[in-house]
mmCIF file of C-alpha atoms in Angstrom:
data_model
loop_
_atom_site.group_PDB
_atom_site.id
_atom_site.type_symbol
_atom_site.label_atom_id
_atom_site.label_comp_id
_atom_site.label_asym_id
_atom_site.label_seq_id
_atom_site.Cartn_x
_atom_site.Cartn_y
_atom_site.Cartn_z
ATOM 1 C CA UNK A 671 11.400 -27.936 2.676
ATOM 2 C CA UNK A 672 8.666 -25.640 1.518
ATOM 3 C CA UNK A 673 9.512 -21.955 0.755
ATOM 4 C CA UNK A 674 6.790 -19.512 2.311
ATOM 5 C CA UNK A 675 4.993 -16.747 0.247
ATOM 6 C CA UNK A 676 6.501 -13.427 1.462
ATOM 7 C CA UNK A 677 3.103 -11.678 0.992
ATOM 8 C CA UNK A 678 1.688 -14.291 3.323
ATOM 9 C CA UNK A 679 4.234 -13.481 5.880
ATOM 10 C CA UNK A 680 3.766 -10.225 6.818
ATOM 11 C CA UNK A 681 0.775 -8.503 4.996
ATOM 12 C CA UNK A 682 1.091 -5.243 6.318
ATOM 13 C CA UNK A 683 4.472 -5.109 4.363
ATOM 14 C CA UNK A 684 2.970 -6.242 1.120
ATOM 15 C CA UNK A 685 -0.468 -3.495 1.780
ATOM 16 C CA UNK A 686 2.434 -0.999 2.390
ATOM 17 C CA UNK A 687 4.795 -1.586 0.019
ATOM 18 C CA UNK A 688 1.478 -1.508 -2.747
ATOM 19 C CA UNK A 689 0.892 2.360 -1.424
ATOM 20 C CA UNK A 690 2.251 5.575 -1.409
ATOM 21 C CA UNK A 691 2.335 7.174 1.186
ATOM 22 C CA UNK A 692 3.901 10.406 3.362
ATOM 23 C CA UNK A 693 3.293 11.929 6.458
ATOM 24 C CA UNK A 694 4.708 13.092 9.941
ATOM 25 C CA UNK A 695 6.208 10.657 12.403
ATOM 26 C CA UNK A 696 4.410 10.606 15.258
ATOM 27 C CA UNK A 697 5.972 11.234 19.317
ATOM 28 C CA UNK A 698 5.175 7.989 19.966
ATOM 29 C CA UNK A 699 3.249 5.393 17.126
ATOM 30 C CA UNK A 700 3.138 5.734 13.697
ATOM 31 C CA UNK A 701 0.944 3.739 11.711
ATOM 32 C CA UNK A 702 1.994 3.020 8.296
ATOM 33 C CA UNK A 703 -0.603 -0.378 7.352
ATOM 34 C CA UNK A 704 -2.384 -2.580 9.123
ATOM 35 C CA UNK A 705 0.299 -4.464 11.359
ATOM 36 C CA UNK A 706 2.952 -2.604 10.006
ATOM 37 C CA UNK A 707 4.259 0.851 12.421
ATOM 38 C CA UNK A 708 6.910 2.772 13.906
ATOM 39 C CA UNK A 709 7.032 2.654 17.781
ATOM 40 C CA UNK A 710 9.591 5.277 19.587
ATOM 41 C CA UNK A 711 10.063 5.604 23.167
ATOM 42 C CA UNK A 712 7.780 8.361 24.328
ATOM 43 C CA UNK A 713 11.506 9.583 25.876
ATOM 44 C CA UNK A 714 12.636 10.467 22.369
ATOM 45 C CA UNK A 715 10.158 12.928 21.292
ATOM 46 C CA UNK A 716 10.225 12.089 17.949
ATOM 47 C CA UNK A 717 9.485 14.311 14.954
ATOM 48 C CA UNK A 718 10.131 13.985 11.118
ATOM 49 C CA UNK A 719 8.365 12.385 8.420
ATOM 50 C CA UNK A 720 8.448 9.259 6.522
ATOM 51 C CA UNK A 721 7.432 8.285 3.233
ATOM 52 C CA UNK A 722 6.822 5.641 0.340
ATOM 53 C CA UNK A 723 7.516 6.286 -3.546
ATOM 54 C CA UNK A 724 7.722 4.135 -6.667
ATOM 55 C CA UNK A 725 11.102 2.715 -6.299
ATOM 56 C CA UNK A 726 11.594 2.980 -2.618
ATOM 57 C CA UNK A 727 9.853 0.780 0.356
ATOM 58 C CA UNK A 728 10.793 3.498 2.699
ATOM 59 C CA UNK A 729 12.433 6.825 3.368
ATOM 60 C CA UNK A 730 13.010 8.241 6.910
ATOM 61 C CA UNK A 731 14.091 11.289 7.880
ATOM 62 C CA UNK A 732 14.050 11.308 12.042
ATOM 63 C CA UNK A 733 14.522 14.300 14.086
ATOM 64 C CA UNK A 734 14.063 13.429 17.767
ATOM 65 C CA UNK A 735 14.212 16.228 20.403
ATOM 66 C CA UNK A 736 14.925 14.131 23.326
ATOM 67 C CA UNK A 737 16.987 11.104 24.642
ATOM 68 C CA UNK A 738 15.061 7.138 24.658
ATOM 69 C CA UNK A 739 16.213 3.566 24.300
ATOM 70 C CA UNK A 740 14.276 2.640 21.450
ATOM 71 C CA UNK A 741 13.082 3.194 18.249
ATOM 72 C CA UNK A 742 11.462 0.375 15.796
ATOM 73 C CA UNK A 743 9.644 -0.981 12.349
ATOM 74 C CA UNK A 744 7.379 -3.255 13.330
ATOM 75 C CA UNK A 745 5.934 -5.715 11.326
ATOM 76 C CA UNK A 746 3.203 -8.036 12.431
ATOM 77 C CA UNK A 747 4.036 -11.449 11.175
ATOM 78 C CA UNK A 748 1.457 -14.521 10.037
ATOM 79 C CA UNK A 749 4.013 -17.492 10.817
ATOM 80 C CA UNK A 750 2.732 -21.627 11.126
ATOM 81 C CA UNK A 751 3.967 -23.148 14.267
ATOM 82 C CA UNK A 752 7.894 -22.763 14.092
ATOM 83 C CA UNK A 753 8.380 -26.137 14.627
ATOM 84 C CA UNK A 754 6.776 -26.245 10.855
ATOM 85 C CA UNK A 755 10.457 -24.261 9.269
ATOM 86 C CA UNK A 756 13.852 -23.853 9.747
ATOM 87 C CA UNK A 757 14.726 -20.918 8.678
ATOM 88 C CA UNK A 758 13.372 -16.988 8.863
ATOM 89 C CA UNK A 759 14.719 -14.627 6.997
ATOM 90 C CA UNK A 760 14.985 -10.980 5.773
ATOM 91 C CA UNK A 761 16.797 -9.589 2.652
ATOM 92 C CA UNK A 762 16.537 -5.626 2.303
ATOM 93 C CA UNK A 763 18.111 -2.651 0.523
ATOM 94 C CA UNK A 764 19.378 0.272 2.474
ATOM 95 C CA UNK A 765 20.957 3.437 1.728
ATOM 96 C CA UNK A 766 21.629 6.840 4.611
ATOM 97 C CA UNK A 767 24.312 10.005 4.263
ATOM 98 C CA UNK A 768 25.836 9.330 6.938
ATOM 99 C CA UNK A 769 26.206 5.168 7.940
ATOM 100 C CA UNK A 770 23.831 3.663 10.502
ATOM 101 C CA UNK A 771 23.723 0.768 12.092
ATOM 102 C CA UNK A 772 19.428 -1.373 11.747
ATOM 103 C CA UNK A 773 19.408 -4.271 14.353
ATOM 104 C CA UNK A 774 16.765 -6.900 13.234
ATOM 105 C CA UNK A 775 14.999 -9.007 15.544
ATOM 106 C CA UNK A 776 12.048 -11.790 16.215
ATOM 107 C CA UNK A 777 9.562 -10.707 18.691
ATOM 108 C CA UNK A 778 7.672 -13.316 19.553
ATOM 109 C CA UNK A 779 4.852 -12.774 22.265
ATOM 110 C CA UNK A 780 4.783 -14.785 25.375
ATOM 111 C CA UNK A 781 1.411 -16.704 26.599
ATOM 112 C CA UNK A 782 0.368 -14.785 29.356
ATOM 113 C CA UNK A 783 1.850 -11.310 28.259
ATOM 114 C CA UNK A 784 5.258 -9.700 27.349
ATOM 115 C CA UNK A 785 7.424 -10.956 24.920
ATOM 116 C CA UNK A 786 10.781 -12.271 23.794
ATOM 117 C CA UNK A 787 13.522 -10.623 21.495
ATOM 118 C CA UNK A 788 15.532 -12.757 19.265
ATOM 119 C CA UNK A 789 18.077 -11.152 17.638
ATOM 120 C CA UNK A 790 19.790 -12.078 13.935
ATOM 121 C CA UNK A 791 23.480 -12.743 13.674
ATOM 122 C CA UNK A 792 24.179 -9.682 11.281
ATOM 123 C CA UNK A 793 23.537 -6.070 11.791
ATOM 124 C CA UNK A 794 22.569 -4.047 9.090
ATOM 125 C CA UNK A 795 24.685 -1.259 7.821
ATOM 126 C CA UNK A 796 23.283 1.869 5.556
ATOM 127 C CA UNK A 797 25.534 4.045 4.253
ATOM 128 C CA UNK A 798 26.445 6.550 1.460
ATOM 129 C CA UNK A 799 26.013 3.828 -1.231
ATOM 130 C CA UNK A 800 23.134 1.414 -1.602
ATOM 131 C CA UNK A 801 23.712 -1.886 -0.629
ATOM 132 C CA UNK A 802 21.795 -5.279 0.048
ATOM 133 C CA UNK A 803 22.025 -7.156 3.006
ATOM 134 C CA UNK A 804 20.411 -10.811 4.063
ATOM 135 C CA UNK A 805 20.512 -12.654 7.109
ATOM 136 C CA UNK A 806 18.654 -15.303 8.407
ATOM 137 C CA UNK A 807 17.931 -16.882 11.765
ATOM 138 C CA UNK A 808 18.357 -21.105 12.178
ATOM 139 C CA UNK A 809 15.485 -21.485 14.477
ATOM 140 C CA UNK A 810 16.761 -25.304 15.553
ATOM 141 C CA UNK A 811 19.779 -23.179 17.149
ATOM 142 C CA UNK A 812 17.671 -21.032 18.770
ATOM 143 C CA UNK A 813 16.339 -22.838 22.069
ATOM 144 C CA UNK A 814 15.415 -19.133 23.420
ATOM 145 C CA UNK A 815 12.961 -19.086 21.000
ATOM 146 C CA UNK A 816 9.397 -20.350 22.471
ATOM 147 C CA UNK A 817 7.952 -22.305 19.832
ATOM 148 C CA UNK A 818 4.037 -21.536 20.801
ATOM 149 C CA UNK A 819 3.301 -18.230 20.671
ATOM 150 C CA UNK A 820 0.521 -15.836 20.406
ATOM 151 C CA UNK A 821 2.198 -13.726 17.910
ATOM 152 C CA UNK A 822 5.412 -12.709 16.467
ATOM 153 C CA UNK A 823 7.106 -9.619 14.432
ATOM 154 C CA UNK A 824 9.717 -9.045 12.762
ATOM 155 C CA UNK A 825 10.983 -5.435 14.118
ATOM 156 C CA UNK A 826 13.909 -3.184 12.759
ATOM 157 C CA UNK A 827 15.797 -1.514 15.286
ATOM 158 C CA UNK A 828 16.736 1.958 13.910
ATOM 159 C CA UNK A 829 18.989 4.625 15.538
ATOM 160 C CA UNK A 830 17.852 6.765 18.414
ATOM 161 C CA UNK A 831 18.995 10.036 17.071
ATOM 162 C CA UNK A 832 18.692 12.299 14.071
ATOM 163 C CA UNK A 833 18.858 10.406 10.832
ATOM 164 C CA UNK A 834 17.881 9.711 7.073
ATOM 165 C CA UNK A 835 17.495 6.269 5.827
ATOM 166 C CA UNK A 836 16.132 4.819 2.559
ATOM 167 C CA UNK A 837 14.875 1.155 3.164
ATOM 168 C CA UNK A 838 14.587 0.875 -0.709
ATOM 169 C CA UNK A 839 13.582 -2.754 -0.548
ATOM 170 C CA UNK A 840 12.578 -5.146 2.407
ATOM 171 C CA UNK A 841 11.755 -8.746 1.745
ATOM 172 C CA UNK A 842 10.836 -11.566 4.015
ATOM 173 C CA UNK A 843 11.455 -15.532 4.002
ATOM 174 C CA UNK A 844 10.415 -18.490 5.625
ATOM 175 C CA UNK A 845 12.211 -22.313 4.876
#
């Protein structure tokens, strides 16, 4: 079994995790990097601002003005055939005032248009203190998952109403 390169996973993540960056969330889209945005349901309104400093992948601050049913990461990932590895994986650090509740998931795009939602086992849970968190999806034990696919991301489902998050570190793996 053959350990893929994190950087050659997702390189939006690595071309934003190398910057620094602030700036408004948008009502809609935010691009952070080259495959790598925030996507909230037009519903939600959203406001606030988001930024990137030395030490920290990511700091949100949300402020929505509306009610939606969705609000994401996304992160465009560069995956062989999944046939090719067992296991995909994420490891990240996450801190928030008050606790919150991240729901990761493989989107995988379907020929002919849509796509699929596979979610991980574990939830991830920010609170107070800083803590890590890893989970990774067996893909053999996922027959859901369609193993040709036009594309896939790896998206972080974040809450849909007012909240501060640090991501301080995300990571990605493939076995």
């Amino acid at each position: 079994m053959t350990a893929i390169m994190p950087a050659l996973l997702s390189p939006g993540l690595s071309a934003f995790t190398a910057s620094r960056q602030d700036g408004p969330l948008q009502a809609e889209r935010t691009n952070l990097a080259p495959g790598m945005f925030l996507d909230a349901d037009p519903a939600l309104q959203m406001a606030g601002r988001y930024s990137s400093a030395a030490g920290a992948f990511l700091d949100l601050h949300a402020a929505p003005s509306g009610r939606g049913g969705w609000f994401g990461l996304h992160l465009a990932l560069e995956l062989p055939p999944l046939q090719e590895i067992s296991y995909l994986g994420l490891a990240c650090r996450a801190a928030a005032p008050e606790q919150l509740m991240l729901r990761p998931c493989l989107r995988t795009g379907l020929e002919g248009g849509g796509f699929s939602d596979c979610f991980f086992d574990r939830h991830i849970l920010a609170a107070g203190r800083a803590h890590s968190h890893t989970d990774a999806l067996y893909l053999d034990s996922r027959p859901e998952l369609p193993l040709s696919a036009p594309w896939h991301e790896l998206v972080l489902f974040l809450p849909c109403q007012a909240f501060d998050l640090s991501l301080m570190h995300l990571h990605l793996f493939a076995l």
